[in-house]
CSV table of C-alpha atoms in Angstrom, one decimal:
chain,number,residue,atom,x,y,z
A,3,MET,CA,9.5,3.5,-106.1
A,4,LEU,CA,11.9,0.2,-104.5
A,5,PRO,CA,15.4,1.9,-102.4
A,6,ALA,CA,18.7,2.3,-104.2
A,7,LEU,CA,19.6,-1.1,-103.0
A,8,LEU,CA,17.3,-3.2,-104.4
A,9,ARG,CA,17.0,-0.6,-107.9
A,10,GLU,CA,20.6,-1.3,-108.7
A,11,LEU,CA,20.1,-5.3,-107.6
A,12,GLU,CA,17.4,-5.7,-110.1
A,13,ALA,CA,18.9,-3.5,-112.8
A,14,GLU,CA,21.6,-6.4,-112.5
A,15,ALA,CA,19.8,-9.3,-112.4
A,16,ILE,CA,17.6,-7.8,-115.5
A,17,HIS,CA,21.2,-7.2,-117.5
A,18,ILE,CA,22.3,-10.3,-116.4
A,19,LEU,CA,18.6,-12.0,-118.0
A,20,ARG,CA,20.0,-9.9,-121.2
A,21,GLU,CA,22.9,-11.5,-121.6
A,22,ALA,CA,22.0,-14.8,-121.6
A,23,ALA,CA,19.2,-14.2,-123.4
A,24,GLY,CA,21.4,-13.1,-126.1
A,25,GLN,CA,24.2,-15.2,-125.8
A,26,PHE,CA,22.6,-18.6,-125.8
A,27,GLU,CA,20.2,-20.2,-128.0
A,28,ARG,CA,18.3,-22.5,-126.1
A,29,PRO,CA,18.8,-21.0,-122.3
A,30,VAL,CA,16.1,-22.5,-120.0
A,31,LEU,CA,15.1,-20.9,-116.6
A,32,LEU,CA,15.4,-23.7,-113.7
A,33,PHE,CA,12.5,-23.7,-111.0
A,34,SER,CA,11.7,-25.3,-107.7
A,35,GLY,CA,9.0,-23.1,-106.5
A,36,GLY,CA,11.2,-22.0,-104.4
A,37,LYS,CA,11.2,-18.2,-103.4
A,38,ASP,CA,15.0,-17.7,-105.3
A,39,SER,CA,13.3,-19.1,-108.7
A,40,ILE,CA,9.8,-17.3,-108.1
A,41,THR,CA,12.2,-13.8,-108.0
A,42,LEU,CA,13.9,-15.0,-110.8
A,43,ALA,CA,11.3,-15.5,-112.8
A,44,TRP,CA,9.7,-12.3,-112.1
A,45,LEU,CA,12.8,-10.5,-112.9
A,46,ALA,CA,12.6,-12.0,-116.4
A,47,ARG,CA,8.9,-11.3,-117.2
A,48,LYS,CA,9.8,-7.7,-116.5
A,49,ALA,CA,13.1,-8.0,-118.3
A,50,PHE,CA,11.8,-8.8,-121.2
A,51,LEU,CA,8.3,-7.0,-121.5
A,52,PRO,CA,6.6,-6.4,-123.5
A,53,ALA,CA,7.9,-9.4,-125.0
A,54,ALA,CA,7.7,-13.1,-123.6
A,55,ALA,CA,10.6,-14.4,-121.2
A,56,PRO,CA,12.6,-16.5,-124.2
A,57,MET,CA,13.1,-19.4,-122.3
A,58,PRO,CA,10.8,-21.9,-120.7
A,59,LEU,CA,11.3,-22.8,-116.9
A,60,LEU,CA,12.1,-26.3,-116.4
A,61,HIS,CA,11.6,-28.5,-112.8
A,62,ILE,CA,13.6,-31.0,-111.9
A,63,ASP,CA,10.4,-33.0,-109.7
A,64,THR,CA,12.5,-35.6,-107.3
A,65,GLY,CA,8.9,-36.6,-106.6
A,66,HIS,CA,9.3,-36.0,-102.9
A,67,ASN,CA,8.2,-32.2,-103.3
A,68,PHE,CA,6.1,-30.4,-100.9
A,69,GLU,CA,2.0,-30.5,-102.8
A,70,GLU,CA,2.1,-26.9,-101.5
A,71,THR,CA,5.2,-26.5,-103.9
A,72,LEU,CA,3.5,-27.8,-106.9
A,73,ALA,CA,0.1,-26.8,-106.3
A,74,PHE,CA,1.8,-23.0,-106.5
A,75,ARG,CA,4.1,-24.3,-109.4
A,76,ASP,CA,1.5,-25.2,-111.8
A,77,TRP,CA,-0.9,-21.8,-110.8
A,78,PHE,CA,2.2,-19.5,-111.1
A,79,VAL,CA,2.9,-21.2,-114.7
A,80,GLU,CA,-1.2,-20.5,-115.7
A,81,ARG,CA,-1.0,-17.2,-114.0
A,82,TYR,CA,1.6,-16.0,-115.9
A,83,GLY,CA,2.1,-18.2,-119.1
A,84,TRP,CA,5.3,-19.7,-119.1
A,85,ARG,CA,6.1,-22.7,-120.4
A,86,LEU,CA,7.3,-25.3,-118.2
A,87,GLU,CA,8.9,-28.3,-118.4
A,88,VAL,CA,9.0,-31.0,-116.2
A,89,ARG,CA,11.6,-33.9,-116.0
A,90,GLY,CA,11.4,-36.3,-112.9
A,91,VAL,CA,13.6,-38.5,-110.8
A,92,ALA,CA,11.4,-41.0,-110.6
A,93,GLU,CA,11.9,-41.6,-114.3
A,94,THR,CA,15.7,-41.1,-114.1
A,95,ILE,CA,15.3,-44.4,-112.0
A,96,ALA,CA,13.0,-46.4,-113.7
A,97,ARG,CA,15.4,-45.5,-116.9
A,98,GLY,CA,18.5,-46.9,-115.2
A,99,ARG,CA,20.3,-43.8,-115.5
A,100,ALA,CA,20.1,-43.4,-111.8
A,101,ALA,CA,19.6,-45.4,-109.0
A,102,GLU,CA,17.4,-45.0,-105.4
A,103,GLU,CA,20.2,-44.4,-102.4
A,104,ARG,CA,19.5,-47.0,-99.9
A,105,GLY,CA,20.1,-45.9,-96.5
A,106,PRO,CA,18.1,-45.1,-93.2
A,107,HIS,CA,17.8,-41.5,-94.5
A,108,PRO,CA,17.9,-42.0,-98.2
A,109,SER,CA,17.9,-38.6,-100.4
A,110,ARG,CA,17.7,-38.6,-104.3
A,111,ASN,CA,19.8,-35.2,-104.5
A,112,ALA,CA,22.6,-36.7,-106.3
A,113,GLN,CA,20.5,-38.3,-108.9
A,114,GLN,CA,18.8,-34.6,-109.7
A,115,ALA,CA,21.6,-34.2,-111.3
A,116,VAL,CA,21.5,-36.7,-113.5
A,117,THR,CA,17.9,-36.0,-114.6
A,118,LEU,CA,19.2,-32.4,-115.1
A,119,LEU,CA,21.5,-33.2,-117.1
A,120,ASP,CA,19.8,-35.3,-119.4
A,121,ALA,CA,17.1,-33.0,-119.5
A,122,LEU,CA,19.4,-30.0,-120.8
A,123,GLN,CA,20.6,-32.5,-123.3
A,124,GLU,CA,17.7,-33.6,-124.1
A,125,LEU,CA,16.0,-30.0,-124.9
A,126,GLY,CA,19.4,-28.7,-126.4
A,127,SER,CA,19.8,-26.4,-123.6
A,128,ASP,CA,23.5,-24.0,-123.6
A,129,CYS,CA,22.4,-22.5,-120.9
A,130,ALA,CA,20.6,-22.8,-117.2
A,131,LEU,CA,19.6,-20.1,-115.4
A,132,GLY,CA,19.6,-20.5,-111.8
A,133,GLY,CA,18.8,-18.7,-108.6
A,134,GLY,CA,21.6,-19.3,-106.3
A,135,ARG,CA,22.9,-16.6,-104.3
A,136,ARG,CA,26.3,-16.1,-103.0
A,137,ASP,CA,24.8,-15.9,-99.1
A,138,GLU,CA,24.0,-19.7,-99.4
A,139,GLU,CA,26.4,-21.9,-98.5
A,140,LYS,CA,30.1,-21.1,-99.2
A,141,ALA,CA,30.7,-23.3,-102.4
A,142,ARG,CA,28.3,-20.7,-103.5
A,143,ALA,CA,30.6,-17.8,-103.3
A,144,LYS,CA,33.2,-19.9,-105.4
A,145,GLU,CA,30.7,-19.4,-108.7
A,146,ARG,CA,31.2,-16.9,-111.5
A,147,ILE,CA,27.9,-14.7,-112.5
A,148,PHE,CA,28.6,-17.3,-115.7
A,149,SER,CA,29.6,-20.8,-114.5
A,150,HIS,CA,30.9,-22.7,-117.0
A,151,ARG,CA,30.3,-26.6,-117.4
A,152,ASP,CA,32.2,-29.3,-119.4
A,153,ALA,CA,30.6,-31.5,-121.5
A,154,PHE,CA,29.7,-33.6,-118.5
A,155,GLY,CA,28.3,-31.1,-116.9
A,156,GLN,CA,30.9,-30.8,-114.5
A,157,TRP,CA,32.2,-27.7,-112.3
A,158,ASP,CA,35.4,-26.9,-111.9
A,159,PRO,CA,36.0,-24.1,-109.6
A,160,LYS,CA,39.2,-23.7,-110.9
A,161,ALA,CA,39.0,-23.4,-114.4
A,162,GLN,CA,35.9,-20.4,-114.2
A,163,ARG,CA,36.3,-17.5,-116.1
A,164,PRO,CA,37.3,-13.8,-115.0
A,165,GLU,CA,34.2,-11.2,-114.9
A,166,LEU,CA,35.7,-7.7,-114.7
A,167,TRP,CA,33.6,-4.7,-115.4
A,168,ARG,CA,30.4,-7.4,-115.8
A,169,LEU,CA,31.9,-8.3,-119.2
A,170,PHE,CA,30.1,-12.0,-119.4
A,171,ASN,CA,32.4,-14.6,-121.7
A,172,GLY,CA,29.3,-17.3,-122.6
A,173,ARG,CA,31.8,-19.0,-125.3
A,174,HIS,CA,32.0,-22.8,-124.9
A,175,ASN,CA,32.6,-25.4,-127.1
A,176,PRO,CA,30.1,-27.8,-128.1
A,177,GLY,CA,28.6,-29.5,-125.9
A,178,GLU,CA,29.5,-27.9,-122.6
A,179,HIS,CA,27.2,-25.2,-121.2
A,180,PHE,CA,26.8,-22.6,-118.9
A,181,ARG,CA,25.2,-22.5,-115.4
A,182,VAL,CA,23.9,-18.2,-115.2
A,183,PHE,CA,23.6,-16.8,-111.7
A,184,PRO,CA,21.4,-13.0,-112.1
A,185,LEU,CA,20.1,-13.2,-108.1
A,186,SER,CA,24.5,-13.5,-107.2
A,187,ASN,CA,24.5,-10.3,-105.2
A,188,TRP,CA,21.4,-10.7,-103.3
A,189,THR,CA,21.2,-12.2,-100.1
A,190,GLU,CA,18.3,-14.0,-98.7
A,191,LEU,CA,17.3,-10.5,-96.9
A,192,ASP,CA,17.7,-8.4,-100.2
A,193,VAL,CA,15.4,-11.2,-101.9
A,194,TRP,CA,12.7,-11.0,-98.8
A,195,LEU,CA,12.4,-7.3,-99.5
A,196,TYR,CA,12.3,-7.2,-103.3
A,197,ILE,CA,9.4,-9.9,-102.3
A,198,ALA,CA,7.5,-7.2,-100.2
A,199,ALA,CA,8.2,-4.0,-103.0
A,200,GLU,CA,6.7,-5.8,-105.8
A,201,GLY,CA,3.8,-8.2,-103.8
A,202,ILE,CA,5.4,-11.4,-105.8
A,203,PRO,CA,3.2,-14.1,-104.3
A,204,LEU,CA,4.6,-17.4,-102.8
A,205,PRO,CA,3.5,-20.6,-101.6
A,206,GLY,CA,2.2,-21.0,-98.0
A,207,LEU,CA,5.1,-22.9,-96.9
A,208,TYR,CA,6.9,-19.9,-96.5
A,209,PHE,CA,4.8,-18.5,-93.8
A,210,ALA,CA,3.9,-19.5,-90.4
A,211,HIS,CA,1.4,-22.0,-90.3
A,212,ARG,CA,0.1,-25.8,-88.3
A,213,ARG,CA,1.8,-28.8,-89.2
A,214,ARG,CA,2.8,-32.3,-88.0
A,215,VAL,CA,6.7,-32.5,-87.5
A,216,PHE,CA,9.8,-34.3,-86.2
A,217,GLU,CA,12.8,-34.2,-85.1
A,218,ARG,CA,16.0,-35.7,-87.2
A,219,GLY,CA,19.3,-34.2,-86.6
A,220,GLY,CA,18.3,-31.2,-84.9
A,221,LEU,CA,15.8,-30.4,-87.3
A,222,LEU,CA,12.4,-30.2,-88.1
A,223,LEU,CA,11.3,-31.9,-90.3
A,224,ALA,CA,7.1,-32.4,-91.6
A,225,ASP,CA,5.8,-35.8,-91.0
A,226,THR,CA,5.0,-36.7,-95.0
A,227,PRO,CA,5.5,-40.6,-96.3
A,228,PRO,CA,8.4,-39.4,-97.9
A,229,ALA,CA,10.6,-38.5,-95.0
A,230,ARG,CA,9.9,-42.2,-93.6
A,231,ARG,CA,10.1,-41.4,-90.1
A,232,GLY,CA,11.5,-43.9,-87.9
A,233,ALA,CA,9.9,-45.6,-85.4
A,234,ASP,CA,11.8,-44.1,-82.5
A,235,GLU,CA,10.6,-40.2,-84.1
A,236,GLN,CA,7.6,-38.8,-82.7
A,237,ALA,CA,5.6,-36.7,-84.1
A,238,ARG,CA,4.5,-33.8,-83.0
A,239,GLU,CA,2.0,-30.5,-84.2
A,240,ALA,CA,4.0,-27.2,-83.9
A,241,VAL,CA,3.3,-23.2,-86.2
A,242,VAL,CA,6.4,-23.9,-87.9
A,243,ARG,CA,7.5,-22.2,-91.4
A,244,PHE,CA,10.3,-23.0,-93.9
A,245,ARG,CA,13.2,-21.1,-94.8
A,246,THR,CA,13.4,-23.4,-98.5
A,247,VAL,CA,10.7,-25.6,-99.9
A,248,GLY,CA,13.3,-28.0,-101.6
A,249,ASP,CA,12.6,-32.0,-101.0
A,250,ALA,CA,10.3,-33.0,-98.0
A,251,THR,CA,13.1,-36.0,-97.0
A,252,CYS,CA,15.6,-33.3,-96.1
A,253,THR,CA,14.3,-30.3,-95.7
A,254,GLY,CA,14.0,-28.3,-92.0
A,255,ALA,CA,11.2,-26.6,-90.9
A,256,ILE,CA,11.4,-23.4,-88.3
A,257,GLU,CA,8.9,-22.9,-85.5
A,258,SER,CA,7.4,-19.6,-85.9
A,259,GLU,CA,4.7,-17.2,-85.6
A,260,ALA,CA,5.3,-14.8,-89.2
A,261,GLU,CA,2.7,-15.0,-91.1
A,262,THR,CA,3.4,-11.4,-93.4
A,263,VAL,CA,5.8,-11.0,-95.7
A,264,GLU,CA,6.7,-8.2,-92.8
A,265,ALA,CA,7.2,-10.4,-90.1
A,266,VAL,CA,9.4,-12.9,-91.8
A,267,VAL,CA,11.8,-10.6,-93.0
A,268,ALA,CA,11.7,-8.8,-89.1
A,269,GLU,CA,12.6,-12.7,-88.1
A,270,ILE,CA,15.2,-12.9,-91.2
A,271,ALA,CA,16.8,-9.8,-90.0
A,272,ALA,CA,18.0,-11.0,-86.7
A,273,ALA,CA,18.6,-14.7,-88.3
A,274,ARG,CA,22.2,-16.1,-87.4
A,275,VAL,CA,22.1,-19.4,-89.5
A,276,THR,CA,21.8,-19.3,-92.7
A,277,GLU,CA,18.4,-20.6,-94.8
A,278,ARG,CA,20.8,-23.8,-95.7
A,279,GLY,CA,21.9,-24.5,-92.1
A,280,GLY,CA,18.3,-26.5,-92.1
A,281,ARG,CA,18.8,-28.5,-95.2
A,282,LEU,CA,20.1,-32.1,-93.8
A,283,ASP,CA,21.9,-33.0,-97.1
A,284,ASP,CA,24.2,-30.3,-96.8
A,285,GLN,CA,24.9,-31.7,-93.3
A,286,ARG,CA,26.9,-34.5,-94.8
A,287,SER,CA,30.1,-33.4,-95.3
A,288,GLU,CA,32.1,-30.1,-95.0
A,289,ALA,CA,31.5,-30.0,-98.9
A,290,ALA,CA,28.6,-31.6,-99.3
A,291,MET,CA,27.2,-28.7,-102.3
A,292,GLU,CA,30.7,-28.4,-103.8
A,293,ASP,CA,31.2,-32.1,-104.1
A,294,ARG,CA,27.1,-31.8,-105.7
A,295,LYS,CA,27.9,-29.3,-107.9
A,296,ARG,CA,30.9,-30.9,-110.1
A,297,GLN,CA,28.8,-33.6,-110.4
A,298,GLY,CA,26.6,-31.4,-112.4
A,299,TYR,CA,24.4,-30.1,-109.2
A,300,PHE,CA,23.1,-27.0,-109.0
C-alpha cells in the first residue's frame, strides 16, 4: 500500500486528470520520455481503467533527444497501448515556421514552442496535460493547475484564474487552450518515491552508467553530435546519471553511483540543487523559463 502522502497526491492527480477529460473535448498528454511524463501517463492509465485513457501522448521531438529516450518512448507506447503523436522541430524549421538558432551553443527550446502550438492547432486540442511540478523552477510556482493560454498560445501569469477549494475553471474562447498540471503539488522526491512504490519503468539514463562526457558552463554534457563539443572541450569517461532527460545539447549529467531507484531516492533526499539546475538553457537569464513559457513553451 502507498504511504498516506503518496495516496493523497495520487488521488489529487487522478481527480485533475478526470476533470480535464470531463471539461475538454480533445486533451493530449505531453510526453517527453522523462520520469515526470512517464509518471503522469501511469496515473492517467489508472484514472480511466478499465477503459483506455481518453487522450493520446504527444511528443515534441527536438531532433536532439537521447537515443535511449526515444527507444524507451516506443517501448512504453507499445507495452501499454498508447496512441502516440510525434511532431518534430526539424520539420517546423524545414517549413520555415522557425529558424535554427545560431551561435556557439545553439538550442531548439524556443523552436519547441512553435512546434507544440502548431501540433495543438493541427490536432484541435484544447488541453495539453503536462508533468510540470512547482519545485522545478521558480516560474513554475506561478502556474495554476488549470493554466490558461490565449489564442496565441501565450501565458500571462497575471491573468490566471483562482482555484479555491480545488474548483477548476476550464472555460475558454475558441482558439484558446489550457495547460493542465496534475503533478503540481508533487516534488522530485515524491515522484521518485511513487516510482519506487509502483514499480514504474524508466529509461536507463536515470541510473548510473559509464558515458563519455565533457564540461561546459560548469555542467557535464554527453559527448554526442548534437552537443557540438568544441576543440577546447575535452571529453572523458565518467560514471554518471541524468536527473532530467531532455535535449542532449543542454541537459547536464551528474557523477553518481546510484544504480537503483532506492539509491536515487537517497541521493535526491540529500541534494541541495534542483534538477533544473543541471540545464544550460535555464542559465541563459534569470527569467529564461518564464520567457519561454510566455512564448508558448510547456
